[in-house]
Structure formats: C-alpha cells, structure tokens
Coordinates of C-alpha atoms and ligand atoms in Angstrom, one line a residue:
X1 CA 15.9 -31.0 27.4
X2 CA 15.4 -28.1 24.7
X3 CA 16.0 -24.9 26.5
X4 CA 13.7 -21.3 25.4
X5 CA 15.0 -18.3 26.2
X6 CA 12.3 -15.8 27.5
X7 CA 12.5 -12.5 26.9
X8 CA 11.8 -11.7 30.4
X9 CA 13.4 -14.7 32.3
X10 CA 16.0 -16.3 30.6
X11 CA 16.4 -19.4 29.4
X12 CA 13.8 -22.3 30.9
X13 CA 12.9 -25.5 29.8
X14 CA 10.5 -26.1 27.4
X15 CA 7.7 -28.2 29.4
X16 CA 7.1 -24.4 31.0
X17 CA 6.1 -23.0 27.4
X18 CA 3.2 -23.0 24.8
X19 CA 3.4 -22.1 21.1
X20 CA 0.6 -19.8 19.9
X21 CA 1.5 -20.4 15.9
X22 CA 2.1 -17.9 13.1
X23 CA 3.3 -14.3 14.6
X24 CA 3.0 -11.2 13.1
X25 CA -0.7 -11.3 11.5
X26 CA -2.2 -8.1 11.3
X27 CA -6.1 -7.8 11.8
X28 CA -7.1 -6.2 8.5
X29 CA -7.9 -1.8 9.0
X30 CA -11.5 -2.6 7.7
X31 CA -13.2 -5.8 8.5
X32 CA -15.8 -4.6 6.6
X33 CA -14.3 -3.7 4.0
X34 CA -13.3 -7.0 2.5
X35 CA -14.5 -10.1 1.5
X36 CA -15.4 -13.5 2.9
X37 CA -12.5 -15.2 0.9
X38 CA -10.1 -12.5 2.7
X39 CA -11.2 -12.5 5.7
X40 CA -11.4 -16.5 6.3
X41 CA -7.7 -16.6 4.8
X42 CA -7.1 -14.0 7.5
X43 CA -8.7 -15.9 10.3
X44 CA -7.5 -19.6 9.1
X45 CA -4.6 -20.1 6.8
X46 CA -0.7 -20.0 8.4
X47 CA 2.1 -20.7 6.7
X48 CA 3.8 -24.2 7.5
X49 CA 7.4 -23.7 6.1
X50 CA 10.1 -26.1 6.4
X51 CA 12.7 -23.9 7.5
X52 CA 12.9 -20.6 9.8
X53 CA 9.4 -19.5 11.1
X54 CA 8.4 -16.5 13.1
X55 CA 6.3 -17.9 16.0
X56 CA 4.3 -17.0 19.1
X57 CA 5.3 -18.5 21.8
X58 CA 3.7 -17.9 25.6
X59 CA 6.0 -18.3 28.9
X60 CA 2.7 -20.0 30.7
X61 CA 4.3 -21.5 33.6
X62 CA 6.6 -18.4 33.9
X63 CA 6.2 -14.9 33.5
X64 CA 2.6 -15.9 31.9
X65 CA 3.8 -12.9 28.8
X66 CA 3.6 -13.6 25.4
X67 CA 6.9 -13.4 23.0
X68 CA 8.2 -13.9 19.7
X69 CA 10.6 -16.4 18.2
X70 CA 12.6 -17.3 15.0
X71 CA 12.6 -21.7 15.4
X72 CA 13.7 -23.6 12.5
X73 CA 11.1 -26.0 12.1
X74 CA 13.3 -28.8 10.7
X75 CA 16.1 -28.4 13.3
X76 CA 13.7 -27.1 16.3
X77 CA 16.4 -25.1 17.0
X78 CA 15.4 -21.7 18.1
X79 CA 17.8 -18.8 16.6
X80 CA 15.9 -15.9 18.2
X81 CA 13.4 -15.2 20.6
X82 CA 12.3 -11.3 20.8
X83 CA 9.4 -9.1 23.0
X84 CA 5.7 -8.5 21.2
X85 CA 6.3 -5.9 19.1
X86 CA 9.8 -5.7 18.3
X87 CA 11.5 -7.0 14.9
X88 CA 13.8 -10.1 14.9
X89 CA 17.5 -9.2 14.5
X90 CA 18.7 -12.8 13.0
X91 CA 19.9 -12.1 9.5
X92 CA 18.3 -15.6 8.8
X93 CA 15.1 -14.1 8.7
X94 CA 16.2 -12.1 5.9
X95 CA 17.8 -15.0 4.4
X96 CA 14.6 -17.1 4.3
X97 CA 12.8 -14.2 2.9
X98 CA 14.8 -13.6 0.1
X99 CA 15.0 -17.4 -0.6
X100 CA 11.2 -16.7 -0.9
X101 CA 10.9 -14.4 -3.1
X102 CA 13.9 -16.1 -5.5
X103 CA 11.0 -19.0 -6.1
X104 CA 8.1 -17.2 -6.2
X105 CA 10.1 -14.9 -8.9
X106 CA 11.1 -18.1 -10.6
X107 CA 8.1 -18.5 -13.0
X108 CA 8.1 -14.8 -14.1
X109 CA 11.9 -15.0 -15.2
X110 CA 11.2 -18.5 -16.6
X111 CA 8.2 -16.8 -18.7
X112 CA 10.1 -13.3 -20.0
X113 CA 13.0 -15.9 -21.1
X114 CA 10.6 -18.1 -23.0
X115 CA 9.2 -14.1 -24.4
X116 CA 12.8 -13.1 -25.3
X117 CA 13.2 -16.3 -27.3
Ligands
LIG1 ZN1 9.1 -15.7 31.1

C-alpha cells in the first residue's frame, strides 16, 4: 500500500487521502481587470506533465488539512510533501523546471541559429 506522509501526522496510507490537482495557482489581483480568455485559463486549464508535479493533496480521513506535494506522475512516487504555503525543498523541482525552460527555449535558439546562418 502506497504510504503519504502528512505534514501533520506522518505517514498514512493512501485510502485516507484525496488529491485536490494543480497547487500553487494564484487567483489573479484583478478579476476585473482581465479578459474572458484569461480568466477561463485561470479557472480551467492545469498542467498534466509526465514527470514531477506540485499537487494538492487533502488528509480527509485524518487531520482533515490541506497540504502540498511533489509526486512523480509516472513513478507515483511522492518525493516531497510540504504545509500550504511553504516552498518545496526537493532540488527535483528545480530540475523539472529547468528541463522546462531548455524546451520551451529550444525553438528561439533553433531560430537565431538559422539567423546567424
Ligand atoms: Zn493529517
């Protein structure tokens, strides 16, 4: 049985838990301020990577609190779990991120090659 370690109780199995998706979305300063296509992608699209994912994850038949957690989502393997709030320590976070940004840079240095050319 995959094990979750709550913030506040430890680990527990996972029957006790329920994942609330995509963590850290912040609500936009001014709702009113932007526009529909913002403001749907705020409410509706998540990301779905293959790989580590920052997740919410509530301890419902626990401590009832909500936390954070690092789970790969190939492996299901949770590196880190962490209280609302706080940043993840796991250096795979960082990882990820910069494997991110290496492919969404790719096309720019693929076009200023093809420009020094
Ligand atoms: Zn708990």
């Amino acid at each position: 049985m995959l094990l979750i370690a709550c913030p506040n109780c430890g680990n527990r199995p996972e029957t006790e838990f329920r994942c609330g998706g995509q963590a850290h979305i912040a609500r936009p300063e001014q709702p009113g301020a932007i526009d529909d296509q913002n403001w749907s992608e705020y409410l509706f699209v998540r990301k779905n990577p293959r790989g580590v994912h920052a997740e919410r994850w509530n301890h419902a038949h626990g401590c009832g609190r909500w936390f954070n957690a690092l789970r790969d989502t190939v492996s299901d393997r949770f590196i880190e779990t962490y209280p609302m709030g706080a940043k993840a320590r796991s250096a795979e976070v960082e990882a990820g991120s910069a494997q991110e940004r290496a492919i969404e840079e790719l096309p720019k240095s693929d076009i200023q090659s093809e420009a020094r050319a």
